[in-house]
PDB file of C-alpha atoms and ligand atoms in Angstrom:
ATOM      1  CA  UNK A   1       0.000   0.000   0.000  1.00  0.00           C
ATOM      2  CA  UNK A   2       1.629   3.520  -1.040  1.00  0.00           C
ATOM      3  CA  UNK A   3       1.846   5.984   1.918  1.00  0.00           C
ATOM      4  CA  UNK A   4      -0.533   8.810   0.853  1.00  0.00           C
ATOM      5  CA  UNK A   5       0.353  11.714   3.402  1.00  0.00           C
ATOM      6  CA  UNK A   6      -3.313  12.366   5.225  1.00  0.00           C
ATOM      7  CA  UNK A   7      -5.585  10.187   3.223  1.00  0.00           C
ATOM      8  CA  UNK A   8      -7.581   7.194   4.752  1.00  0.00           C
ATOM      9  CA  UNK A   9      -7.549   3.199   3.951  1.00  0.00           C
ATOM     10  CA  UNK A  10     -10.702   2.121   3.643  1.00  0.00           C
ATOM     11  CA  UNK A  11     -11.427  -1.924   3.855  1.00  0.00           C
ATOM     12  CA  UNK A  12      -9.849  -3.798   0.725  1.00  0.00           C
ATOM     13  CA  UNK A  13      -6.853  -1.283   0.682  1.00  0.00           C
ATOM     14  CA  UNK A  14      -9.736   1.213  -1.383  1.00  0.00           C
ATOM     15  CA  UNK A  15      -8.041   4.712  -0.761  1.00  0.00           C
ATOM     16  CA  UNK A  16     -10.554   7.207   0.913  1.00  0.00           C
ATOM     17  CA  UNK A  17     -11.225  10.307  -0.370  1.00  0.00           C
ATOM     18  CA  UNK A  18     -11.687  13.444   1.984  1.00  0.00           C
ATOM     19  CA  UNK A  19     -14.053  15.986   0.794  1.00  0.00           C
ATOM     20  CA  UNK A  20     -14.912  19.111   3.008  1.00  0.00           C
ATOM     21  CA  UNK A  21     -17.015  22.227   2.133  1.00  0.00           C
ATOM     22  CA  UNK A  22     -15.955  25.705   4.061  1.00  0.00           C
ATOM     23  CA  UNK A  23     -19.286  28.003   4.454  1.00  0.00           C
ATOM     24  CA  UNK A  24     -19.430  31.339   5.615  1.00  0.00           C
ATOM     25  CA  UNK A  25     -19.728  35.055   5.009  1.00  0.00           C
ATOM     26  CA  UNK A  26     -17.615  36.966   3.027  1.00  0.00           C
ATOM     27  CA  UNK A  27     -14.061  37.317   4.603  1.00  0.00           C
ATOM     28  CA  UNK A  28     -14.895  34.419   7.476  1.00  0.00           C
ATOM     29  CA  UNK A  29     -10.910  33.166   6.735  1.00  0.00           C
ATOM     30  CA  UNK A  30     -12.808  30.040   4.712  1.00  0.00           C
ATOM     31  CA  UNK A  31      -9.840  30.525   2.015  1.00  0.00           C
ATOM     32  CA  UNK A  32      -7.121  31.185   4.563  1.00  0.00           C
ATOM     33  CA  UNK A  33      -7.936  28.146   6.162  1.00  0.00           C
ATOM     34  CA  UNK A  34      -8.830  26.244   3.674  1.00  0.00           C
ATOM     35  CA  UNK A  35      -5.085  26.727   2.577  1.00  0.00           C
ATOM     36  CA  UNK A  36      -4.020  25.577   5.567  1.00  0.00           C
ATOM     37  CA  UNK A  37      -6.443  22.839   6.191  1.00  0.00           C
ATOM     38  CA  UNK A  38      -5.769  21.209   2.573  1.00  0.00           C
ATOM     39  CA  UNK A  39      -1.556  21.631   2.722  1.00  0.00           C
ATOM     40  CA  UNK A  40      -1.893  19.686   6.283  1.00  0.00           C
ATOM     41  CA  UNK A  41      -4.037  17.200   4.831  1.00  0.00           C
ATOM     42  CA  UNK A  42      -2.580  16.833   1.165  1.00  0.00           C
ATOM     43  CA  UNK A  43      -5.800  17.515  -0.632  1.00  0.00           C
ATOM     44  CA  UNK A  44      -6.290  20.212  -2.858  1.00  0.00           C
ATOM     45  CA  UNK A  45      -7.738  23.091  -1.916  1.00  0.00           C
ATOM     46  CA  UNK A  46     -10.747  24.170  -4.490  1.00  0.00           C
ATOM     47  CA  UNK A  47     -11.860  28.087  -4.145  1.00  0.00           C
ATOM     48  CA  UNK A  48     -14.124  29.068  -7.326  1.00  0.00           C
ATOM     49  CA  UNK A  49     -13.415  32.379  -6.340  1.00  0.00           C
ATOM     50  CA  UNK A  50      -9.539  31.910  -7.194  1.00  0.00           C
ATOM     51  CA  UNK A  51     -11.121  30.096 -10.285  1.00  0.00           C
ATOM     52  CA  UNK A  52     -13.414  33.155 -11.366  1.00  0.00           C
ATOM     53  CA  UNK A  53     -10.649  35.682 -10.611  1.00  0.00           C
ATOM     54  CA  UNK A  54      -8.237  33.407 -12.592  1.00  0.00           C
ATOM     55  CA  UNK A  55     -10.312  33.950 -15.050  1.00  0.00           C
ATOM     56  CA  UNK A  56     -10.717  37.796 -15.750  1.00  0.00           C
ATOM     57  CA  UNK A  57      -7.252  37.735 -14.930  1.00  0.00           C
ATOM     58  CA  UNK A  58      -6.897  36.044 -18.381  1.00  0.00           C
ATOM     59  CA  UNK A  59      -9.378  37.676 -20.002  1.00  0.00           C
ATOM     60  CA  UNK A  60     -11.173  34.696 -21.366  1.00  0.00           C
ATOM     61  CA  UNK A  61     -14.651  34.746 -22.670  1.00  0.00           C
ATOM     62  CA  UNK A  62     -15.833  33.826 -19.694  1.00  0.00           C
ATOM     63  CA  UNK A  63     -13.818  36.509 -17.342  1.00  0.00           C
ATOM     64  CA  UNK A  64     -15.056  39.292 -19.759  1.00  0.00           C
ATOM     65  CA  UNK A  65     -18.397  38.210 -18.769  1.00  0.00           C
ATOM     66  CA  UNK A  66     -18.285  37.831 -15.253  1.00  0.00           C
ATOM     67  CA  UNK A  67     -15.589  40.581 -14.058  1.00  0.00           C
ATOM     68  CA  UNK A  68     -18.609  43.496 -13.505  1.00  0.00           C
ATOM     69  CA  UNK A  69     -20.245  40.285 -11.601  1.00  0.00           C
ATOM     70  CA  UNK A  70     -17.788  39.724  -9.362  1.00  0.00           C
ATOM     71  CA  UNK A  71     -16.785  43.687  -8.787  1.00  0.00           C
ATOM     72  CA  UNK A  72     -20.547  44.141  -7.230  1.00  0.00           C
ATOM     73  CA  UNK A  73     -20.247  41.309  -5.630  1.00  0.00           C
ATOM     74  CA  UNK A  74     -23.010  39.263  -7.658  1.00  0.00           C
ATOM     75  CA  UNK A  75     -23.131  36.029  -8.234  1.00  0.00           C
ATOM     76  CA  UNK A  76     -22.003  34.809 -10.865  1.00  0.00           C
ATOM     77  CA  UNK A  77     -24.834  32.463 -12.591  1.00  0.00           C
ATOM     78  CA  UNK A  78     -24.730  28.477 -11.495  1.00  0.00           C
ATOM     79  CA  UNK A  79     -24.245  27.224 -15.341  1.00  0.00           C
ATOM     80  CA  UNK A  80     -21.059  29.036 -15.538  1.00  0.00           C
ATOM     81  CA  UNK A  81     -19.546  28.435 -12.344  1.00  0.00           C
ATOM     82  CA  UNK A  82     -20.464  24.796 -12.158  1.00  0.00           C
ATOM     83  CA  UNK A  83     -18.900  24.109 -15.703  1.00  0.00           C
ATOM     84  CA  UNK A  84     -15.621  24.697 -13.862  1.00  0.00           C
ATOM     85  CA  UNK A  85     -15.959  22.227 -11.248  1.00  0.00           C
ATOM     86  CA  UNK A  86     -15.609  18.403 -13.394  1.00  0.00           C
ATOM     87  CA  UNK A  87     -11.977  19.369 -14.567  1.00  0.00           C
ATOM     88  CA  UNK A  88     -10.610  20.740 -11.661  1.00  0.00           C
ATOM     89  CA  UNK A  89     -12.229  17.686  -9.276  1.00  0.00           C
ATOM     90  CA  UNK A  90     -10.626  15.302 -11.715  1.00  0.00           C
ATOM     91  CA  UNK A  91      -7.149  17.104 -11.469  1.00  0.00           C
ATOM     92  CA  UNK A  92      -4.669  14.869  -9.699  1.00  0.00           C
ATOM     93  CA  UNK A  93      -4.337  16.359  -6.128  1.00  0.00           C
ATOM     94  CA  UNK A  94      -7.876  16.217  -5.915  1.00  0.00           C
ATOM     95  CA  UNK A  95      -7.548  12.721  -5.889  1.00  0.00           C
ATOM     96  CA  UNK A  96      -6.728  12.026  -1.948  1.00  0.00           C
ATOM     97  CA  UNK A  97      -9.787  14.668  -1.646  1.00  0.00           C
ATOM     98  CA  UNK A  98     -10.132  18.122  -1.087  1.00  0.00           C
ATOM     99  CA  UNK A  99     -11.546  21.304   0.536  1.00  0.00           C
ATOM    100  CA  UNK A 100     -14.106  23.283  -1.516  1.00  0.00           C
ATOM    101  CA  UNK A 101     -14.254  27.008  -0.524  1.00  0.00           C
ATOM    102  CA  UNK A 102     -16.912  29.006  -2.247  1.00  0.00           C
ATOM    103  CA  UNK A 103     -18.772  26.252  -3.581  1.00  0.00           C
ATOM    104  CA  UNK A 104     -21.707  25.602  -3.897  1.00  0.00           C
ATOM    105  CA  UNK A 105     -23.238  29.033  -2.964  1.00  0.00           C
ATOM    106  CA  UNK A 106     -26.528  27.968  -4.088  1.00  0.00           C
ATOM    107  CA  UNK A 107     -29.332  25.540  -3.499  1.00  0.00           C
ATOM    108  CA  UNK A 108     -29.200  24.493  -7.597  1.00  0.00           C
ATOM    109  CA  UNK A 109     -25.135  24.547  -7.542  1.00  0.00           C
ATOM    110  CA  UNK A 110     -25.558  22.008  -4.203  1.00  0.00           C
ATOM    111  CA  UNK A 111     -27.595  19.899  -6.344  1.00  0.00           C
ATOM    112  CA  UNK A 112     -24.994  19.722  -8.809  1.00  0.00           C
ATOM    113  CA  UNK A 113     -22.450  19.167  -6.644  1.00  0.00           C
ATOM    114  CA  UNK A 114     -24.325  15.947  -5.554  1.00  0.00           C
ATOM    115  CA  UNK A 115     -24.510  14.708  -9.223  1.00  0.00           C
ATOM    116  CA  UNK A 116     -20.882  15.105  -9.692  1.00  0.00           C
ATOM    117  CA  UNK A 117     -19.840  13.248  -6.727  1.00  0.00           C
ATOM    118  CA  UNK A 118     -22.185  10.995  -6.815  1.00  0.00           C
ATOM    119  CA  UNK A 119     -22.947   8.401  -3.786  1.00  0.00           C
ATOM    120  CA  UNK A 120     -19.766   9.686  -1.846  1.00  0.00           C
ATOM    121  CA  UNK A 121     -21.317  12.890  -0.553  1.00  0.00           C
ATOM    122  CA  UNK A 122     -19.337  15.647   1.001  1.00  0.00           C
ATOM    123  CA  UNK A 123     -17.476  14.656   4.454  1.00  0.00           C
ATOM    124  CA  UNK A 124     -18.187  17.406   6.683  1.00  0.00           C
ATOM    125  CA  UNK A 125     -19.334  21.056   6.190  1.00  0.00           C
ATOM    126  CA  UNK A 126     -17.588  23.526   8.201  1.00  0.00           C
ATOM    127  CA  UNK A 127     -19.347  26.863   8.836  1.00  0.00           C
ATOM    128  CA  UNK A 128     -16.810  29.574  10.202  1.00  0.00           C
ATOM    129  CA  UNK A 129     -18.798  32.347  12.072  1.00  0.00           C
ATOM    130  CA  UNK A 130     -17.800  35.555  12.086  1.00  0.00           C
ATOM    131  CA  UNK A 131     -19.951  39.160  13.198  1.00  0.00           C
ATOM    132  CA  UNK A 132     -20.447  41.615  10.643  1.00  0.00           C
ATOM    133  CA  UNK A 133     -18.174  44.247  11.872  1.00  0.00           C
ATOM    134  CA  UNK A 134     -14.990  42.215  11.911  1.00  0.00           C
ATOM    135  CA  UNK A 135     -16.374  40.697   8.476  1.00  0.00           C
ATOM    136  CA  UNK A 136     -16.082  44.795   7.374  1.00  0.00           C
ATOM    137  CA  UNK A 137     -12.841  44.795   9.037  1.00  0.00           C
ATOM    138  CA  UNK A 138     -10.864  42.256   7.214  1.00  0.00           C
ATOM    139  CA  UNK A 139     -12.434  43.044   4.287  1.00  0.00           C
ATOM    140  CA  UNK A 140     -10.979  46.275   3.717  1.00  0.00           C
ATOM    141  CA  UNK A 141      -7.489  45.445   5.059  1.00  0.00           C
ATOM    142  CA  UNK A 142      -7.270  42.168   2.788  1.00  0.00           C
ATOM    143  CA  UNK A 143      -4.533  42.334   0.196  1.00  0.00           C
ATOM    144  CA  UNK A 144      -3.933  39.247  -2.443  1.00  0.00           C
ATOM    145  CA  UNK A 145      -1.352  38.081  -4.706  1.00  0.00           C
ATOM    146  CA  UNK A 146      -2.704  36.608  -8.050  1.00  0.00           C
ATOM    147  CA  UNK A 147      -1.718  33.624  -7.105  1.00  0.00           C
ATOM    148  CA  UNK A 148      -3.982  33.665  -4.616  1.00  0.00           C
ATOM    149  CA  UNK A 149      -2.168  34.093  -1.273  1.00  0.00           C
ATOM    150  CA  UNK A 150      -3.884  36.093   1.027  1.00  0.00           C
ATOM    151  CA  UNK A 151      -2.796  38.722   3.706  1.00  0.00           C
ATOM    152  CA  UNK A 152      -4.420  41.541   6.271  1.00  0.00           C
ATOM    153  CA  UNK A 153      -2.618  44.663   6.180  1.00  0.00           C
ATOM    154  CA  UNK A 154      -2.849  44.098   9.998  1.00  0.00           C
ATOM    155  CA  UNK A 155      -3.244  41.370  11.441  1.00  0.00           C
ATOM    156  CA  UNK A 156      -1.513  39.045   9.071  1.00  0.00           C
ATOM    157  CA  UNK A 157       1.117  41.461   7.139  1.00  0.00           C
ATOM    158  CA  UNK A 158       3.549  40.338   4.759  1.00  0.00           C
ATOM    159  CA  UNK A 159       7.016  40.703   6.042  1.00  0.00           C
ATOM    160  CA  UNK A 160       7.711  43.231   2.982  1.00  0.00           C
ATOM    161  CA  UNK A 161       5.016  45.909   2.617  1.00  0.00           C
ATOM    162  CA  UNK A 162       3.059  45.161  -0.361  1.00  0.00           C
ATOM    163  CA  UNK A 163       4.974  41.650  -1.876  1.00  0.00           C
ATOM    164  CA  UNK A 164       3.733  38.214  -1.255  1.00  0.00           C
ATOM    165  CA  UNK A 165       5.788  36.156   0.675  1.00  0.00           C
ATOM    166  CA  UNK A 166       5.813  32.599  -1.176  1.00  0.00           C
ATOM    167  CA  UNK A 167       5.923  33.923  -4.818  1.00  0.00           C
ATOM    168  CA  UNK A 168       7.307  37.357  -4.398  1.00  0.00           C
ATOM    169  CA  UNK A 169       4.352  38.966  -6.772  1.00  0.00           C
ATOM    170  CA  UNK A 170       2.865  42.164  -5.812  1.00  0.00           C
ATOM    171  CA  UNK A 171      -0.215  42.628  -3.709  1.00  0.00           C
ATOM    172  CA  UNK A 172      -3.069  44.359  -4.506  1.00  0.00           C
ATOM    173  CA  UNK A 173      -6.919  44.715  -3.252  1.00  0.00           C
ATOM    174  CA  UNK A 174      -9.644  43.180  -4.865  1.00  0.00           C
ATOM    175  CA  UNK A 175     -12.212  45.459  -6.449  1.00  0.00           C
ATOM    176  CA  UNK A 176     -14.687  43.901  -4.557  1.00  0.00           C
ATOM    177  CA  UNK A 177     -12.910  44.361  -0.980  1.00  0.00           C
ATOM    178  CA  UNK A 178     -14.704  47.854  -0.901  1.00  0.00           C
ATOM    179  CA  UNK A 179     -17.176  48.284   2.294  1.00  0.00           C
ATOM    180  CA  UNK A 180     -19.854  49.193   0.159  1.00  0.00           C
ATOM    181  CA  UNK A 181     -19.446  46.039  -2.282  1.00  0.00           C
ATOM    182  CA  UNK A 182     -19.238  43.887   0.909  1.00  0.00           C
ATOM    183  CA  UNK A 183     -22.634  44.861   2.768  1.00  0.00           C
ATOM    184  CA  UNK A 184     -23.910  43.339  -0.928  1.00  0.00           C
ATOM    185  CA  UNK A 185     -21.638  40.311  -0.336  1.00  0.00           C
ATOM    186  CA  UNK A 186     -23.407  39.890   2.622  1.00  0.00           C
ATOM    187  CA  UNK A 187     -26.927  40.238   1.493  1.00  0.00           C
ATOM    188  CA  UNK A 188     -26.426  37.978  -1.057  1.00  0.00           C
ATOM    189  CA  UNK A 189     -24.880  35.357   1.264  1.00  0.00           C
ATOM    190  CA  UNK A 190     -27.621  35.343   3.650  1.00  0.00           C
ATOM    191  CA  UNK A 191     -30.157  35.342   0.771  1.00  0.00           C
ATOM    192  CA  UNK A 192     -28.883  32.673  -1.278  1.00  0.00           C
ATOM    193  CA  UNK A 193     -26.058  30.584   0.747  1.00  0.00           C
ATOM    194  CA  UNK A 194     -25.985  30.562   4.846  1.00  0.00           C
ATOM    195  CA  UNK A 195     -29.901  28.303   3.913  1.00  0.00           C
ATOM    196  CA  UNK A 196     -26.900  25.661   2.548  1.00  0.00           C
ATOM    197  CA  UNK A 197     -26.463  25.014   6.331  1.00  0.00           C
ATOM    198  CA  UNK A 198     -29.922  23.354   6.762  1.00  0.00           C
ATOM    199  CA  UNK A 199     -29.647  21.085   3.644  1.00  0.00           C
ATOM    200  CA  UNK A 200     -26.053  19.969   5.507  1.00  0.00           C
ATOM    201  CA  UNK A 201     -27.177  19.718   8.831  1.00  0.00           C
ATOM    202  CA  UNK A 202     -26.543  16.257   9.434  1.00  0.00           C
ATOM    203  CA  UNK A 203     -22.964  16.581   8.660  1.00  0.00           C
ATOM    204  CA  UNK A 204     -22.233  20.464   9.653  1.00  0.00           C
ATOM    205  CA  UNK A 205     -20.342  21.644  12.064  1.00  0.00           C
ATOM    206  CA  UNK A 206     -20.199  25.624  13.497  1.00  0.00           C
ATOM    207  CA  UNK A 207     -16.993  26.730  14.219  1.00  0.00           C
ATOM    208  CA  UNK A 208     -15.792  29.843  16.231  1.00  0.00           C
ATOM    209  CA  UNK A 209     -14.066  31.934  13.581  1.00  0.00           C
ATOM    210  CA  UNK A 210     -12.460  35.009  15.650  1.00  0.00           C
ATOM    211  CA  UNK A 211      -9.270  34.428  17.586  1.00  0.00           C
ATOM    212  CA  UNK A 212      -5.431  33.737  16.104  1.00  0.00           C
ATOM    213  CA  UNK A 213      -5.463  31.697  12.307  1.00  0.00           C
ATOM    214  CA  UNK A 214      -3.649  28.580  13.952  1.00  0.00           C
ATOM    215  CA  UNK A 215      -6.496  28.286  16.885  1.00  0.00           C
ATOM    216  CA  UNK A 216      -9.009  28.018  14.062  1.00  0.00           C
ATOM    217  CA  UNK A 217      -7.066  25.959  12.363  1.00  0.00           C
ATOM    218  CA  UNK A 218      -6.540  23.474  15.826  1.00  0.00           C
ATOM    219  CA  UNK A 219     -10.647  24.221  16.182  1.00  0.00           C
ATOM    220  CA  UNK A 220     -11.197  22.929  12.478  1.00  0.00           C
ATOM    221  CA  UNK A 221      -8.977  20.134  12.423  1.00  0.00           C
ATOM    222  CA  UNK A 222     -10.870  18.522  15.605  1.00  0.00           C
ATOM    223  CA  UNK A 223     -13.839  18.457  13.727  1.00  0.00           C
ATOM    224  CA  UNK A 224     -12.500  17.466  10.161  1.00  0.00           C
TER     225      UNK A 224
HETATM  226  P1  AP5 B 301     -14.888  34.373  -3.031  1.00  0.00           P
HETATM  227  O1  AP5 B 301     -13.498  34.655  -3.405  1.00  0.00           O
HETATM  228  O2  AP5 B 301     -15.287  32.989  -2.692  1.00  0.00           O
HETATM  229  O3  AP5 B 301     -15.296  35.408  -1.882  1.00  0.00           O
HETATM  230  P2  AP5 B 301     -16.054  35.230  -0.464  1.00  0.00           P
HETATM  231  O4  AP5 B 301     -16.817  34.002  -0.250  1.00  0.00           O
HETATM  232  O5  AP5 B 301     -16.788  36.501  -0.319  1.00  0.00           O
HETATM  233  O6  AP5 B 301     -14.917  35.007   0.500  1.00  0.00           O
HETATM  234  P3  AP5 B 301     -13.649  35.840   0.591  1.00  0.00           P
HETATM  235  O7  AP5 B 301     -12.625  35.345  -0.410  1.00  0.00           O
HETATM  236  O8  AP5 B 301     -13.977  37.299   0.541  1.00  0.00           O
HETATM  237  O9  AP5 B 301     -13.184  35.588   2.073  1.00  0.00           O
HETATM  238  P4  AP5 B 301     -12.668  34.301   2.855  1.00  0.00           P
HETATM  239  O10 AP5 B 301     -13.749  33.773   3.725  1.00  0.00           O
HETATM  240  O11 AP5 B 301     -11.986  33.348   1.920  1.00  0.00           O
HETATM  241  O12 AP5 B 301     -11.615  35.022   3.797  1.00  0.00           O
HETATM  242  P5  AP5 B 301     -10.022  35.121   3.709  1.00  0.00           P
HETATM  243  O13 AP5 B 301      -9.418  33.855   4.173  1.00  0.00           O
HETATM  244  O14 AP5 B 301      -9.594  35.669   2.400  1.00  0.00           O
HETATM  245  O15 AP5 B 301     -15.878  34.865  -4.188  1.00  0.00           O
HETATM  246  C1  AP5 B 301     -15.735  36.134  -4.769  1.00  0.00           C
HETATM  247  C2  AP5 B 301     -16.831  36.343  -5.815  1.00  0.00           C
HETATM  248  O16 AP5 B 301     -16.726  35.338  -6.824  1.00  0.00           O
HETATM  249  C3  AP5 B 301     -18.254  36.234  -5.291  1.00  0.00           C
HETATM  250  O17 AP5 B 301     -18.715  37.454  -4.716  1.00  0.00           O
HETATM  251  C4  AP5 B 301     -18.992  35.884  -6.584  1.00  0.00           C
HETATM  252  O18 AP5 B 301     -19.138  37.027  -7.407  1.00  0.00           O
HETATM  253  C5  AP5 B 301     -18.024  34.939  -7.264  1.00  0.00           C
HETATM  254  N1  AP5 B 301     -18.220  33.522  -6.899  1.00  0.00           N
HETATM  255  C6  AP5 B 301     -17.330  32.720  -6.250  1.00  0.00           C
HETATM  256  N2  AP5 B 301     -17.837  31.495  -6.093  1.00  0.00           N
HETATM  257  C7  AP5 B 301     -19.062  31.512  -6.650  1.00  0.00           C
HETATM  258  C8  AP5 B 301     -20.104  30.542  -6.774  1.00  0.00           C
HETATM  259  N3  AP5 B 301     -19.958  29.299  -6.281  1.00  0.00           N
HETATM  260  N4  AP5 B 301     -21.251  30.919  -7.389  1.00  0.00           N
HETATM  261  C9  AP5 B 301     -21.405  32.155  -7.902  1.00  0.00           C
HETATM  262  N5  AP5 B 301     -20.480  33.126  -7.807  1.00  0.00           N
HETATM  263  C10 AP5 B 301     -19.314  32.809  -7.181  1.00  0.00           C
HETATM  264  O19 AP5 B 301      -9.760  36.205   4.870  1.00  0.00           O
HETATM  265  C11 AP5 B 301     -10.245  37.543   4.710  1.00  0.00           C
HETATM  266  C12 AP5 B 301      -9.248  38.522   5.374  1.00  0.00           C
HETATM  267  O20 AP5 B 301      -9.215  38.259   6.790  1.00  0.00           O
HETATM  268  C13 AP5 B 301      -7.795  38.363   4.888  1.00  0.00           C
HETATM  269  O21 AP5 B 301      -7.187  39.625   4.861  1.00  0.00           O
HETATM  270  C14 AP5 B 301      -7.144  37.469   5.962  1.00  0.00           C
HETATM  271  O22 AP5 B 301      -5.753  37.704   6.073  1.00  0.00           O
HETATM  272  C15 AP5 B 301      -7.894  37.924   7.207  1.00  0.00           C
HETATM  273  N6  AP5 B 301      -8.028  36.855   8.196  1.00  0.00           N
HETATM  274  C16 AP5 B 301      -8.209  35.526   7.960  1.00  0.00           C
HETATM  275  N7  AP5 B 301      -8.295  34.859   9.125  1.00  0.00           N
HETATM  276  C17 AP5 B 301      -8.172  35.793  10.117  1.00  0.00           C
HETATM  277  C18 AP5 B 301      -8.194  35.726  11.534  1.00  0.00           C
HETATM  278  N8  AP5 B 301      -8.347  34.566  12.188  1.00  0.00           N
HETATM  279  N9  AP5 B 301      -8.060  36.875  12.227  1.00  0.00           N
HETATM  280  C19 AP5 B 301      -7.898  38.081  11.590  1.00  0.00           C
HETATM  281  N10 AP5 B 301      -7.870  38.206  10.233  1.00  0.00           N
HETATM  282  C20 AP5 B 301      -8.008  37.067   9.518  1.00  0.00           C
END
């Protein structure tokens, strides 16, 4: 049997997969430690919001229609993002499993999801909860690489001013990291994803998402 860093044997040496689903409002830390969660685990870390960014980033057909989206904070609609989701779940280091962050924000995309994977379900669901005002408060002091790494101006500064750490590429703020854009954020995740948590409920967990990032990250790994 090949040692597979953090996956599971099942019975009949059948290797395990590990799926997990982050919820939570806008700036909760679900792709901060999701990061985390997925390196300590060796499964891949899935956000569709990396995915869509990726995307206008490149300016593919499909950024060019979604970038005013995603600057107002809308969502973008379920056909589109959901046509993402077969390649990158069949990518290799998806194989061991993997923590989805962002996805499914909807009761239709859910539904998908559960056609895609089929009679192994999701794992776990972990909902971080955070209060508005410190939601607000990361939001505007978030800075990200286009790679995806993610840093507070604050309370989780690179160690030079403006450069990422792992990749050395600048830092910027995302044009929808504006206070105004993220009150809409936040309607539209209590309107359309936090009623994810009752179609989960048999497998979700709440966790406690204010204190230091390795406490959450002890709190989530107790319960993954
Ligand atoms: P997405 O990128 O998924 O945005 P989001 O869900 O709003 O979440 P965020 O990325 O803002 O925050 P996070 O919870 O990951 O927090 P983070 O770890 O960065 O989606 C963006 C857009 O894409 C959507 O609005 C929509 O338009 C579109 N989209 C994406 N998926 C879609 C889908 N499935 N369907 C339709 N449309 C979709 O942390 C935030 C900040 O806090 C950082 O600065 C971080 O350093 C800091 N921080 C983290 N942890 C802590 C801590 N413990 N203490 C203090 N600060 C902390």
């Amino acid at each position: 049997m090949v040692p597979v860093y953090g996956a599971r044997w099942g019975t009949r040496g059948r290797l395990l997969s590990r799926k997990f689903l982050f919820l939570g409002p806008p700036a909760a830390g679900k792709g901060t430690q999701a990061a985390l969660i997925a390196s300590e685990l060796g499964i891949a870390h899935i956000s569709t919001g990396d995915m869509l960014r990726d995307q206008v980033a490149r300016r593919t057909e499909l950024g060019r229609t979604i970038e005013t989206m995603l600057a107002a904070g809308e969502l973008v609609p379920d056909d589109l993002v959901v046509s993402l989701l077969p390649d990158r779940l069949a990518r290799e280091d998806a194989v061991p499993g993997f923590v989805l962050d962002g996805f499914p924000r909807t009761q239709s995309q859910a539904v998908s999801l559960e056609t895609l994977l089929g009679e192994d379900g999701l794992d776990r669901v972990v909902a971080l909860v955070v209060p508005e005002e410190e939601i607000v408060r990361r939001i505007t002091g978030r800075r990200s690489c286009a790679e995806g790494h993610v840093y507070h101006v604050s309370g989780l500064p690179p160690k030079v001013a403006g450069v990422c750490d792992i990749d050395g590429l600048s830092l910027f703020q995302r044009s929808d990291d504006t206070e105004d854009v993220v009150r809409n954020r936040l309607a539209v995740y209590l309107a359309s994803t936090a009623p994810l948590m009752e179609r989960y409920s048999a497998i979700l967990v709440k966790v406690d998402g204010i204190g230091s990032v390795e406490d959450i990250k002890a709190r989530i790994l107790a319960v993954v």
